[in-house]
Every structure is written in structure tokens, then in C-alpha cells.
Amino acid sequence: MHCRKVLELLPKFIENDFSEEERAAVEAHLKECEECRLEFEAMGRLVDTLESIPPIGVPSSFKEAVMRALPAKKPPGEK
Amino acid sequence: MASVQQKILTDTEVIRTVLDGDQEAFAVIVERYQKGLANYIFHMVRHYEESLELTQEVFLKAYANLSSFDSAYKFSTWLYKIASNHTIDHMRKQRAPESPIEVPDDEGGGTYELPLESHGQSPHESLAMKDMMGRIREAVEELPSSYRELVILRHFNFRSYEEMAKITGLPLGTVKNRIFRARQMLMERLKDVR
Ligand SMILES: [Zn+2]
């Protein structure tokens, strides 16, 4: 497999969405090719770090504020 | 209301309860989605107070249109679609979609700590890791908004590609291409730290 093809498959590996053949071919290539390996590792790290960024918090009063702002009781959607 | 919260109801069941006249049951929906929506909107508009206001408006819009929700669809997709439209509308009106990140400041002008939730990182979580997260967040926030939205939906909100396509109204292929491009842009920007 050529580097180009391997790098095309990178998004599928990020999403864990690849076939058995693709996995075998990519693994074999990565063993031989440092450039692609670094690319895979860097992208994997990027996504891992991205997904471990802590979310922002919502004030505990938020829900109450939304509920207070709802229109006076009547079936929603009816105007 | 108490019974609604004691049992775990599906979104569709909660909505039916609300539509049947139990307004208080809507609190369950707010509880379930406030954090996800606030995070999505925050990373889009890059301003904390503003993102909370917009999040509230999204819930009010959803409430007002609740009877038009088709339970053949996933409620979360419908809700995020409202959030997406509302946020992008708002950003258009602001006319400064690519302005630098605006972080709310204390009166004293000191650095403002965003109320980040810790989700179980050890106290020893390395500075390098925090620094890396900061750099990545900045890089995400510098992406053009149409790319940024997809990265946020995918990697902060964990939406599937199909949901992302429905939320943004983009064809599935475009979603895939753009998120691929977006990750490449992030890699470019983070070259020196990766
Ligand atoms: Zn290669």
C-alpha cells in the first residue's frame, strides 16, 4: 500500500471504522514507514486530547432560570 | 412531576408529558441537555455569558415548537438543529464571526477562570497536558465557523456523522470531508507541539 492510500484511510482509523483488510494493510505499512506512523500517532493524539478537554460548567441556577422564563402555563405550540 | 423524575423516561416520553400539560416535566429536558448545548454554543460564540443566554433561548424555542417535534426523529438531533440555527443566526447578526476569543473578565481585570468541569482527572494531571489542551482549544476556536461547528459536534458533543449532517443540513459527504479538513487544519496549527 502506498503512503497516499494509507493517509486516505487515516480518518477511518480515527473513527474506528475500518475493515479487517484495511487494518492489516495499514498495520503492515506503518511498520515500514515512519512518516505515516508519525502522522497516525499525531492525529490520534490530537483527537484524544481534543476529546479530553473538560467541558464548561453550567451554573446550578440555570435550569430554574429556563423554567421561570417559560411562557405562562398553556399547552406549548398553541398560539 | 415527581413521578417523571423518578422513572427514567425517554426524551419522547418526557415530551409527551409536557405536551399533555405538565410544564414542569420540561425541566428533565433542560437537565439532560443543558451542558451539551452550552458547551456546543460556547465553543461557537466563544463568550461564556453569551453562550448561557443563547442556550436558554434555544430551550425556549424548543419549548415553543415542541408540538412540531416528530418523534420519528431523535430528539437530540432536533434540539441541536435548533441550537445550530439559532447560534449561527446570532453570529451573523453580530457580524464578527471570526473575532478573537472573548473571555469574560472580572472587574479587576484579572484573568478569568472559565468554570471548567473536572471529570476525574488526577490532581497530578500534568501542566504540559493542560497547556496542550489550551493550545488545542485555541486552535479549534480559530477555525472558520463552518469547520469549527463540525469539530465541536463531533469531538466535544460526540454526535454521529449522520446526526451532524441533519443538524447542519449539510450532505453526509460534505460533513466527512470538512471534518477531515478541519482536523488537518488543527494539525497544521499545532505542528510545533504535536
Ligand atoms: Zn507511508
PDB file of C-alpha atoms and ligand atoms in Angstrom:
ATOM      1  CA  MET A   1       0.000   0.000   0.000  1.00  0.00           C
ATOM      2  CA  HIS A   2       1.217   3.489  -0.833  1.00  0.00           C
ATOM      3  CA  CYS A   3       1.535   6.288   1.693  1.00  0.00           C
ATOM      4  CA  ARG A   4      -1.159   8.216  -0.111  1.00  0.00           C
ATOM      5  CA  LYS A   5      -3.665   5.429   0.252  1.00  0.00           C
ATOM      6  CA  VAL A   6      -2.678   4.874   3.874  1.00  0.00           C
ATOM      7  CA  LEU A   7      -3.180   8.535   4.711  1.00  0.00           C
ATOM      8  CA  GLU A   8      -6.531   8.466   2.959  1.00  0.00           C
ATOM      9  CA  LEU A   9      -7.566   5.755   5.376  1.00  0.00           C
ATOM     10  CA  LEU A  10      -6.454   7.750   8.409  1.00  0.00           C
ATOM     11  CA  PRO A  11      -9.887   9.325   9.052  1.00  0.00           C
ATOM     12  CA  LYS A  12     -11.469   5.869   9.135  1.00  0.00           C
ATOM     13  CA  PHE A  13      -8.971   4.746  11.727  1.00  0.00           C
ATOM     14  CA  ILE A  14      -9.640   7.839  13.824  1.00  0.00           C
ATOM     15  CA  GLU A  15     -13.296   6.827  13.817  1.00  0.00           C
ATOM     16  CA  ASN A  16     -12.541   3.152  14.433  1.00  0.00           C
ATOM     17  CA  ASP A  17     -14.407   2.343  11.270  1.00  0.00           C
ATOM     18  CA  PHE A  18     -12.242   0.101   9.117  1.00  0.00           C
ATOM     19  CA  SER A  19     -12.307  -3.363   7.628  1.00  0.00           C
ATOM     20  CA  GLU A  20     -10.071  -6.230   8.630  1.00  0.00           C
ATOM     21  CA  GLU A  21      -8.157  -5.994   5.333  1.00  0.00           C
ATOM     22  CA  GLU A  22      -7.635  -2.273   5.775  1.00  0.00           C
ATOM     23  CA  ARG A  23      -6.328  -2.815   9.262  1.00  0.00           C
ATOM     24  CA  ALA A  24      -3.855  -5.467   8.144  1.00  0.00           C
ATOM     25  CA  ALA A  25      -2.632  -3.401   5.213  1.00  0.00           C
ATOM     26  CA  VAL A  26      -2.261  -0.247   7.244  1.00  0.00           C
ATOM     27  CA  GLU A  27      -0.518  -2.033  10.085  1.00  0.00           C
ATOM     28  CA  ALA A  28       1.962  -3.576   7.673  1.00  0.00           C
ATOM     29  CA  HIS A  29       2.632  -0.204   6.114  1.00  0.00           C
ATOM     30  CA  LEU A  30       3.080   1.588   9.419  1.00  0.00           C
ATOM     31  CA  LYS A  31       5.703  -0.937  10.453  1.00  0.00           C
ATOM     32  CA  GLU A  32       7.761   0.069   7.437  1.00  0.00           C
ATOM     33  CA  CYS A  33       7.009   3.744   7.106  1.00  0.00           C
ATOM     34  CA  GLU A  34       7.921   6.111   9.881  1.00  0.00           C
ATOM     35  CA  GLU A  35       6.409   9.137   8.236  1.00  0.00           C
ATOM     36  CA  CYS A  36       2.939   7.630   8.078  1.00  0.00           C
ATOM     37  CA  ARG A  37       3.335   6.215  11.559  1.00  0.00           C
ATOM     38  CA  LEU A  38       4.096   9.655  12.984  1.00  0.00           C
ATOM     39  CA  GLU A  39       1.125  11.037  11.098  1.00  0.00           C
ATOM     40  CA  PHE A  40      -1.183   8.405  12.565  1.00  0.00           C
ATOM     41  CA  GLU A  41       0.164   8.910  16.050  1.00  0.00           C
ATOM     42  CA  ALA A  42      -0.089  12.680  15.882  1.00  0.00           C
ATOM     43  CA  MET A  43      -3.665  12.572  14.634  1.00  0.00           C
ATOM     44  CA  GLY A  44      -4.593  10.030  17.284  1.00  0.00           C
ATOM     45  CA  ARG A  45      -3.088  12.218  19.985  1.00  0.00           C
ATOM     46  CA  LEU A  46      -4.846  15.281  18.651  1.00  0.00           C
ATOM     47  CA  VAL A  47      -8.239  13.596  18.774  1.00  0.00           C
ATOM     48  CA  ASP A  48      -7.590  12.052  22.199  1.00  0.00           C
ATOM     49  CA  THR A  49      -6.577  15.395  23.645  1.00  0.00           C
ATOM     50  CA  LEU A  50      -9.446  17.183  21.942  1.00  0.00           C
ATOM     51  CA  GLU A  51     -11.911  14.777  23.463  1.00  0.00           C
ATOM     52  CA  SER A  52     -10.419  15.030  26.927  1.00  0.00           C
ATOM     53  CA  ILE A  53     -10.812  18.800  27.147  1.00  0.00           C
ATOM     54  CA  PRO A  54     -13.073  19.322  30.165  1.00  0.00           C
ATOM     55  CA  PRO A  55     -16.469  20.774  29.330  1.00  0.00           C
ATOM     56  CA  ILE A  56     -17.523  24.154  30.681  1.00  0.00           C
ATOM     57  CA  GLY A  57     -19.916  24.044  33.600  1.00  0.00           C
ATOM     58  CA  VAL A  58     -23.436  25.426  33.740  1.00  0.00           C
ATOM     59  CA  PRO A  59     -24.484  27.374  36.857  1.00  0.00           C
ATOM     60  CA  SER A  60     -26.764  25.403  39.156  1.00  0.00           C
ATOM     61  CA  SER A  61     -29.349  28.166  38.801  1.00  0.00           C
ATOM     62  CA  PHE A  62     -29.553  27.725  35.036  1.00  0.00           C
ATOM     63  CA  LYS A  63     -32.339  25.177  34.905  1.00  0.00           C
ATOM     64  CA  GLU A  64     -34.542  27.221  37.234  1.00  0.00           C
ATOM     65  CA  ALA A  65     -33.947  30.314  35.127  1.00  0.00           C
ATOM     66  CA  VAL A  66     -35.090  28.495  31.998  1.00  0.00           C
ATOM     67  CA  MET A  67     -38.160  27.134  33.767  1.00  0.00           C
ATOM     68  CA  ARG A  68     -39.067  30.596  35.052  1.00  0.00           C
ATOM     69  CA  ALA A  69     -38.729  32.010  31.548  1.00  0.00           C
ATOM     70  CA  LEU A  70     -41.223  29.565  30.039  1.00  0.00           C
ATOM     71  CA  PRO A  71     -44.445  31.212  28.937  1.00  0.00           C
ATOM     72  CA  ALA A  72     -47.322  31.089  31.418  1.00  0.00           C
ATOM     73  CA  LYS A  73     -48.825  27.661  31.544  1.00  0.00           C
ATOM     74  CA  LYS A  74     -50.664  26.659  28.426  1.00  0.00           C
ATOM     75  CA  PRO A  75     -50.062  23.794  26.085  1.00  0.00           C
ATOM     76  CA  PRO A  76     -46.876  24.610  24.162  1.00  0.00           C
ATOM     77  CA  GLY A  77     -47.172  25.155  20.461  1.00  0.00           C
ATOM     78  CA  GLU A  78     -50.663  26.656  20.764  1.00  0.00           C
ATOM     79  CA  LYS A  79     -50.765  30.295  19.939  1.00  0.00           C
TER      80      LYS A  79
ATOM     81  CA  MET B   1     -43.701  15.846  38.081  1.00  0.00           C
ATOM     82  CA  ALA B   2     -42.080  13.786  40.784  1.00  0.00           C
ATOM     83  CA  SER B   3     -43.072  10.612  39.004  1.00  0.00           C
ATOM     84  CA  VAL B   4     -41.441  11.828  35.800  1.00  0.00           C
ATOM     85  CA  GLN B   5     -38.157  12.329  37.530  1.00  0.00           C
ATOM     86  CA  GLN B   6     -38.235   9.141  39.484  1.00  0.00           C
ATOM     87  CA  LYS B   7     -38.592   6.942  36.463  1.00  0.00           C
ATOM     88  CA  ILE B   8     -36.153   7.236  33.628  1.00  0.00           C
ATOM     89  CA  LEU B   9     -38.265   8.300  30.708  1.00  0.00           C
ATOM     90  CA  THR B  10     -37.120   8.577  27.147  1.00  0.00           C
ATOM     91  CA  ASP B  11     -36.995  12.056  25.668  1.00  0.00           C
ATOM     92  CA  THR B  12     -40.085  11.284  23.636  1.00  0.00           C
ATOM     93  CA  GLU B  13     -41.984  10.210  26.743  1.00  0.00           C
ATOM     94  CA  VAL B  14     -40.966  13.344  28.590  1.00  0.00           C
ATOM     95  CA  ILE B  15     -42.088  15.487  25.678  1.00  0.00           C
ATOM     96  CA  ARG B  16     -45.441  13.746  25.590  1.00  0.00           C
ATOM     97  CA  THR B  17     -45.829  14.507  29.295  1.00  0.00           C
ATOM     98  CA  VAL B  18     -45.042  18.170  28.664  1.00  0.00           C
ATOM     99  CA  LEU B  19     -47.447  18.318  25.734  1.00  0.00           C
ATOM    100  CA  ASP B  20     -50.099  16.740  27.935  1.00  0.00           C
ATOM    101  CA  GLY B  21     -49.868  19.835  30.110  1.00  0.00           C
ATOM    102  CA  ASP B  22     -47.131  19.084  32.633  1.00  0.00           C
ATOM    103  CA  GLN B  23     -44.882  22.058  32.007  1.00  0.00           C
ATOM    104  CA  GLU B  24     -42.610  21.156  34.905  1.00  0.00           C
ATOM    105  CA  ALA B  25     -41.541  17.997  33.125  1.00  0.00           C
ATOM    106  CA  PHE B  26     -39.624  20.189  30.689  1.00  0.00           C
ATOM    107  CA  ALA B  27     -37.050  20.565  33.469  1.00  0.00           C
ATOM    108  CA  VAL B  28     -35.985  16.998  32.696  1.00  0.00           C
ATOM    109  CA  ILE B  29     -35.127  18.029  29.148  1.00  0.00           C
ATOM    110  CA  VAL B  30     -33.209  21.069  30.363  1.00  0.00           C
ATOM    111  CA  GLU B  31     -31.320  18.951  32.850  1.00  0.00           C
ATOM    112  CA  ARG B  32     -30.416  16.403  30.197  1.00  0.00           C
ATOM    113  CA  TYR B  33     -29.200  18.802  27.548  1.00  0.00           C
ATOM    114  CA  GLN B  34     -28.050  21.992  29.249  1.00  0.00           C
ATOM    115  CA  LYS B  35     -24.423  21.008  29.478  1.00  0.00           C
ATOM    116  CA  GLY B  36     -24.117  19.656  25.954  1.00  0.00           C
ATOM    117  CA  LEU B  37     -25.848  22.631  24.391  1.00  0.00           C
ATOM    118  CA  ALA B  38     -23.994  25.186  26.493  1.00  0.00           C
ATOM    119  CA  ASN B  39     -20.683  23.633  25.508  1.00  0.00           C
ATOM    120  CA  TYR B  40     -21.580  23.479  21.852  1.00  0.00           C
ATOM    121  CA  ILE B  41     -22.702  27.108  21.867  1.00  0.00           C
ATOM    122  CA  PHE B  42     -19.783  28.289  23.994  1.00  0.00           C
ATOM    123  CA  HIS B  43     -17.226  26.917  21.568  1.00  0.00           C
ATOM    124  CA  MET B  44     -19.133  28.514  18.722  1.00  0.00           C
ATOM    125  CA  VAL B  45     -19.562  32.037  20.137  1.00  0.00           C
ATOM    126  CA  ARG B  46     -16.506  31.957  22.428  1.00  0.00           C
ATOM    127  CA  HIS B  47     -18.140  34.001  25.138  1.00  0.00           C
ATOM    128  CA  TYR B  48     -19.367  32.365  28.312  1.00  0.00           C
ATOM    129  CA  GLU B  49     -22.221  34.646  29.419  1.00  0.00           C
ATOM    130  CA  GLU B  50     -23.472  34.940  25.881  1.00  0.00           C
ATOM    131  CA  SER B  51     -23.430  31.194  25.430  1.00  0.00           C
ATOM    132  CA  LEU B  52     -25.620  30.744  28.505  1.00  0.00           C
ATOM    133  CA  GLU B  53     -28.119  33.303  27.207  1.00  0.00           C
ATOM    134  CA  LEU B  54     -28.238  31.595  23.847  1.00  0.00           C
ATOM    135  CA  THR B  55     -28.636  28.206  25.471  1.00  0.00           C
ATOM    136  CA  GLN B  56     -31.636  29.493  27.393  1.00  0.00           C
ATOM    137  CA  GLU B  57     -33.120  30.905  24.186  1.00  0.00           C
ATOM    138  CA  VAL B  58     -32.663  27.552  22.475  1.00  0.00           C
ATOM    139  CA  PHE B  59     -34.622  25.803  25.226  1.00  0.00           C
ATOM    140  CA  LEU B  60     -37.383  28.397  24.994  1.00  0.00           C
ATOM    141  CA  LYS B  61     -37.545  27.963  21.226  1.00  0.00           C
ATOM    142  CA  ALA B  62     -37.657  24.210  21.594  1.00  0.00           C
ATOM    143  CA  TYR B  63     -40.454  24.541  24.127  1.00  0.00           C
ATOM    144  CA  ALA B  64     -42.461  26.840  21.879  1.00  0.00           C
ATOM    145  CA  ASN B  65     -42.128  24.415  18.989  1.00  0.00           C
ATOM    146  CA  LEU B  66     -42.423  21.210  20.932  1.00  0.00           C
ATOM    147  CA  SER B  67     -45.676  20.161  19.313  1.00  0.00           C
ATOM    148  CA  SER B  68     -43.966  20.205  15.908  1.00  0.00           C
ATOM    149  CA  PHE B  69     -41.330  17.687  17.040  1.00  0.00           C
ATOM    150  CA  ASP B  70     -41.760  14.464  15.102  1.00  0.00           C
ATOM    151  CA  SER B  71     -40.998  11.541  17.378  1.00  0.00           C
ATOM    152  CA  ALA B  72     -39.876   9.503  14.366  1.00  0.00           C
ATOM    153  CA  TYR B  73     -36.646  11.510  14.726  1.00  0.00           C
ATOM    154  CA  LYS B  74     -34.157  11.668  17.509  1.00  0.00           C
ATOM    155  CA  PHE B  75     -34.990  14.477  19.895  1.00  0.00           C
ATOM    156  CA  SER B  76     -31.340  15.388  20.460  1.00  0.00           C
ATOM    157  CA  THR B  77     -30.865  15.911  16.721  1.00  0.00           C
ATOM    158  CA  TRP B  78     -33.905  18.176  16.585  1.00  0.00           C
ATOM    159  CA  LEU B  79     -32.694  20.150  19.597  1.00  0.00           C
ATOM    160  CA  TYR B  80     -29.151  20.565  18.262  1.00  0.00           C
ATOM    161  CA  LYS B  81     -30.570  21.676  14.949  1.00  0.00           C
ATOM    162  CA  ILE B  82     -32.444  24.460  16.713  1.00  0.00           C
ATOM    163  CA  ALA B  83     -29.238  25.337  18.558  1.00  0.00           C
ATOM    164  CA  SER B  84     -27.238  25.371  15.349  1.00  0.00           C
ATOM    165  CA  ASN B  85     -29.695  27.626  13.527  1.00  0.00           C
ATOM    166  CA  HIS B  86     -30.058  29.938  16.476  1.00  0.00           C
ATOM    167  CA  THR B  87     -26.341  30.234  17.135  1.00  0.00           C
ATOM    168  CA  ILE B  88     -25.385  30.794  13.522  1.00  0.00           C
ATOM    169  CA  ASP B  89     -28.160  33.371  13.175  1.00  0.00           C
ATOM    170  CA  HIS B  90     -26.850  35.129  16.223  1.00  0.00           C
ATOM    171  CA  MET B  91     -23.273  35.074  14.929  1.00  0.00           C
ATOM    172  CA  ARG B  92     -24.411  36.510  11.607  1.00  0.00           C
ATOM    173  CA  LYS B  93     -26.184  39.350  13.352  1.00  0.00           C
ATOM    174  CA  GLN B  94     -23.098  40.016  15.424  1.00  0.00           C
ATOM    175  CA  ARG B  95     -21.163  40.339  12.191  1.00  0.00           C
ATOM    176  CA  ALA B  96     -17.931  39.498  13.890  1.00  0.00           C
ATOM    177  CA  PRO B  97     -17.821  35.770  13.409  1.00  0.00           C
ATOM    178  CA  GLU B  98     -14.055  35.494  13.382  1.00  0.00           C
ATOM    179  CA  SER B  99     -13.243  37.900  16.182  1.00  0.00           C
ATOM    180  CA  PRO B 100     -10.657  36.791  18.722  1.00  0.00           C
ATOM    181  CA  ILE B 101     -11.953  34.831  21.664  1.00  0.00           C
ATOM    182  CA  GLU B 102     -13.666  36.951  24.219  1.00  0.00           C
ATOM    183  CA  VAL B 103     -13.240  35.744  27.743  1.00  0.00           C
ATOM    184  CA  PRO B 104     -15.301  37.412  30.425  1.00  0.00           C
ATOM    185  CA  ASP B 105     -13.214  39.443  32.786  1.00  0.00           C
ATOM    186  CA  ASP B 106     -13.589  40.281  36.446  1.00  0.00           C
ATOM    187  CA  GLU B 107     -13.946  43.909  37.394  1.00  0.00           C
ATOM    188  CA  GLY B 108     -10.360  43.867  38.498  1.00  0.00           C
ATOM    189  CA  GLY B 109      -9.195  42.897  35.064  1.00  0.00           C
ATOM    190  CA  GLY B 110      -7.556  39.755  36.335  1.00  0.00           C
ATOM    191  CA  THR B 111      -7.605  36.560  34.346  1.00  0.00           C
ATOM    192  CA  TYR B 112     -10.976  34.930  34.346  1.00  0.00           C
ATOM    193  CA  GLU B 113     -11.154  31.230  35.023  1.00  0.00           C
ATOM    194  CA  LEU B 114     -13.762  29.513  32.922  1.00  0.00           C
ATOM    195  CA  PRO B 115     -15.848  27.220  35.081  1.00  0.00           C
ATOM    196  CA  LEU B 116     -14.425  24.069  33.606  1.00  0.00           C
ATOM    197  CA  GLU B 117     -15.744  20.851  34.928  1.00  0.00           C
ATOM    198  CA  SER B 118     -13.197  18.431  36.090  1.00  0.00           C
ATOM    199  CA  HIS B 119     -14.147  14.981  35.055  1.00  0.00           C
ATOM    200  CA  GLY B 120     -11.965  12.907  37.185  1.00  0.00           C
ATOM    201  CA  GLN B 121      -8.529  13.942  36.055  1.00  0.00           C
ATOM    202  CA  SER B 122      -5.985  13.290  38.698  1.00  0.00           C
ATOM    203  CA  PRO B 123      -4.676  16.322  40.546  1.00  0.00           C
ATOM    204  CA  HIS B 124      -1.338  15.379  39.076  1.00  0.00           C
ATOM    205  CA  GLU B 125      -2.564  15.960  35.568  1.00  0.00           C
ATOM    206  CA  SER B 126       0.499  17.444  34.060  1.00  0.00           C
ATOM    207  CA  LEU B 127       0.897  21.072  33.201  1.00  0.00           C
ATOM    208  CA  ALA B 128       2.025  20.010  29.786  1.00  0.00           C
ATOM    209  CA  MET B 129      -1.288  18.288  29.231  1.00  0.00           C
ATOM    210  CA  LYS B 130      -3.241  21.341  30.361  1.00  0.00           C
ATOM    211  CA  ASP B 131      -1.112  23.508  28.148  1.00  0.00           C
ATOM    212  CA  MET B 132      -1.756  21.180  25.231  1.00  0.00           C
ATOM    213  CA  MET B 133      -5.500  21.287  25.837  1.00  0.00           C
ATOM    214  CA  GLY B 134      -5.380  25.055  25.949  1.00  0.00           C
ATOM    215  CA  ARG B 135      -3.492  25.187  22.681  1.00  0.00           C
ATOM    216  CA  ILE B 136      -5.892  22.805  21.018  1.00  0.00           C
ATOM    217  CA  ARG B 137      -8.917  24.695  22.258  1.00  0.00           C
ATOM    218  CA  GLU B 138      -7.466  27.894  20.874  1.00  0.00           C
ATOM    219  CA  ALA B 139      -6.769  26.214  17.570  1.00  0.00           C
ATOM    220  CA  VAL B 140     -10.356  24.949  17.417  1.00  0.00           C
ATOM    221  CA  GLU B 141     -11.638  28.396  18.177  1.00  0.00           C
ATOM    222  CA  GLU B 142      -9.625  29.843  15.324  1.00  0.00           C
ATOM    223  CA  LEU B 143     -11.136  27.503  12.757  1.00  0.00           C
ATOM    224  CA  PRO B 144     -13.630  29.011  10.321  1.00  0.00           C
ATOM    225  CA  SER B 145     -17.046  28.609  11.937  1.00  0.00           C
ATOM    226  CA  SER B 146     -18.375  26.087   9.416  1.00  0.00           C
ATOM    227  CA  TYR B 147     -15.466  23.781  10.256  1.00  0.00           C
ATOM    228  CA  ARG B 148     -15.467  24.636  13.915  1.00  0.00           C
ATOM    229  CA  GLU B 149     -19.082  23.608  14.279  1.00  0.00           C
ATOM    230  CA  LEU B 150     -18.332  20.119  12.984  1.00  0.00           C
ATOM    231  CA  VAL B 151     -15.314  19.619  15.232  1.00  0.00           C
ATOM    232  CA  ILE B 152     -17.372  20.705  18.239  1.00  0.00           C
ATOM    233  CA  LEU B 153     -20.291  18.451  17.368  1.00  0.00           C
ATOM    234  CA  ARG B 154     -18.031  15.506  16.744  1.00  0.00           C
ATOM    235  CA  HIS B 155     -15.343  15.765  19.387  1.00  0.00           C
ATOM    236  CA  PHE B 156     -16.979  17.755  22.179  1.00  0.00           C
ATOM    237  CA  ASN B 157     -20.564  16.600  21.761  1.00  0.00           C
ATOM    238  CA  PHE B 158     -19.875  13.154  20.297  1.00  0.00           C
ATOM    239  CA  ARG B 159     -22.571  13.326  17.626  1.00  0.00           C
ATOM    240  CA  SER B 160     -22.551  10.782  14.817  1.00  0.00           C
ATOM    241  CA  TYR B 161     -21.836  11.881  11.245  1.00  0.00           C
ATOM    242  CA  GLU B 162     -25.425  11.287  10.316  1.00  0.00           C
ATOM    243  CA  GLU B 163     -26.668  13.416  13.152  1.00  0.00           C
ATOM    244  CA  MET B 164     -24.147  16.094  12.226  1.00  0.00           C
ATOM    245  CA  ALA B 165     -25.490  16.099   8.680  1.00  0.00           C
ATOM    246  CA  LYS B 166     -29.048  16.519   9.937  1.00  0.00           C
ATOM    247  CA  ILE B 167     -28.084  19.195  12.449  1.00  0.00           C
ATOM    248  CA  THR B 168     -26.144  21.298   9.974  1.00  0.00           C
ATOM    249  CA  GLY B 169     -28.231  20.497   6.905  1.00  0.00           C
ATOM    250  CA  LEU B 170     -25.068  19.503   5.022  1.00  0.00           C
ATOM    251  CA  PRO B 171     -24.786  16.359   2.892  1.00  0.00           C
ATOM    252  CA  LEU B 172     -23.083  13.491   4.703  1.00  0.00           C
ATOM    253  CA  GLY B 173     -20.145  13.548   2.270  1.00  0.00           C
ATOM    254  CA  THR B 174     -19.556  17.226   2.950  1.00  0.00           C
ATOM    255  CA  VAL B 175     -19.593  16.606   6.690  1.00  0.00           C
ATOM    256  CA  LYS B 176     -16.958  13.895   6.325  1.00  0.00           C
ATOM    257  CA  ASN B 177     -14.753  15.957   4.038  1.00  0.00           C
ATOM    258  CA  ARG B 178     -14.961  19.024   6.195  1.00  0.00           C
ATOM    259  CA  ILE B 179     -14.189  17.315   9.436  1.00  0.00           C
ATOM    260  CA  PHE B 180     -11.202  15.658   7.779  1.00  0.00           C
ATOM    261  CA  ARG B 181     -10.049  19.059   6.538  1.00  0.00           C
ATOM    262  CA  ALA B 182     -10.700  20.586   9.939  1.00  0.00           C
ATOM    263  CA  ARG B 183      -8.508  18.015  11.673  1.00  0.00           C
ATOM    264  CA  GLN B 184      -5.779  18.670   9.133  1.00  0.00           C
ATOM    265  CA  MET B 185      -6.021  22.388   9.818  1.00  0.00           C
ATOM    266  CA  LEU B 186      -5.688  21.683  13.527  1.00  0.00           C
ATOM    267  CA  MET B 187      -2.626  19.546  12.881  1.00  0.00           C
ATOM    268  CA  GLU B 188      -1.083  22.353  10.835  1.00  0.00           C
ATOM    269  CA  ARG B 189      -1.688  24.868  13.580  1.00  0.00           C
ATOM    270  CA  LEU B 190      -0.336  22.570  16.242  1.00  0.00           C
ATOM    271  CA  LYS B 191       2.703  21.446  14.309  1.00  0.00           C
ATOM    272  CA  ASP B 192       5.178  22.714  16.855  1.00  0.00           C
ATOM    273  CA  VAL B 193       3.549  20.985  19.814  1.00  0.00           C
ATOM    274  CA  ARG B 194       2.327  17.695  18.419  1.00  0.00           C
TER     275      ARG B 194
HETATM  276 ZN    ZN C   1       3.908   5.767   4.395  1.00  0.00          ZN
END
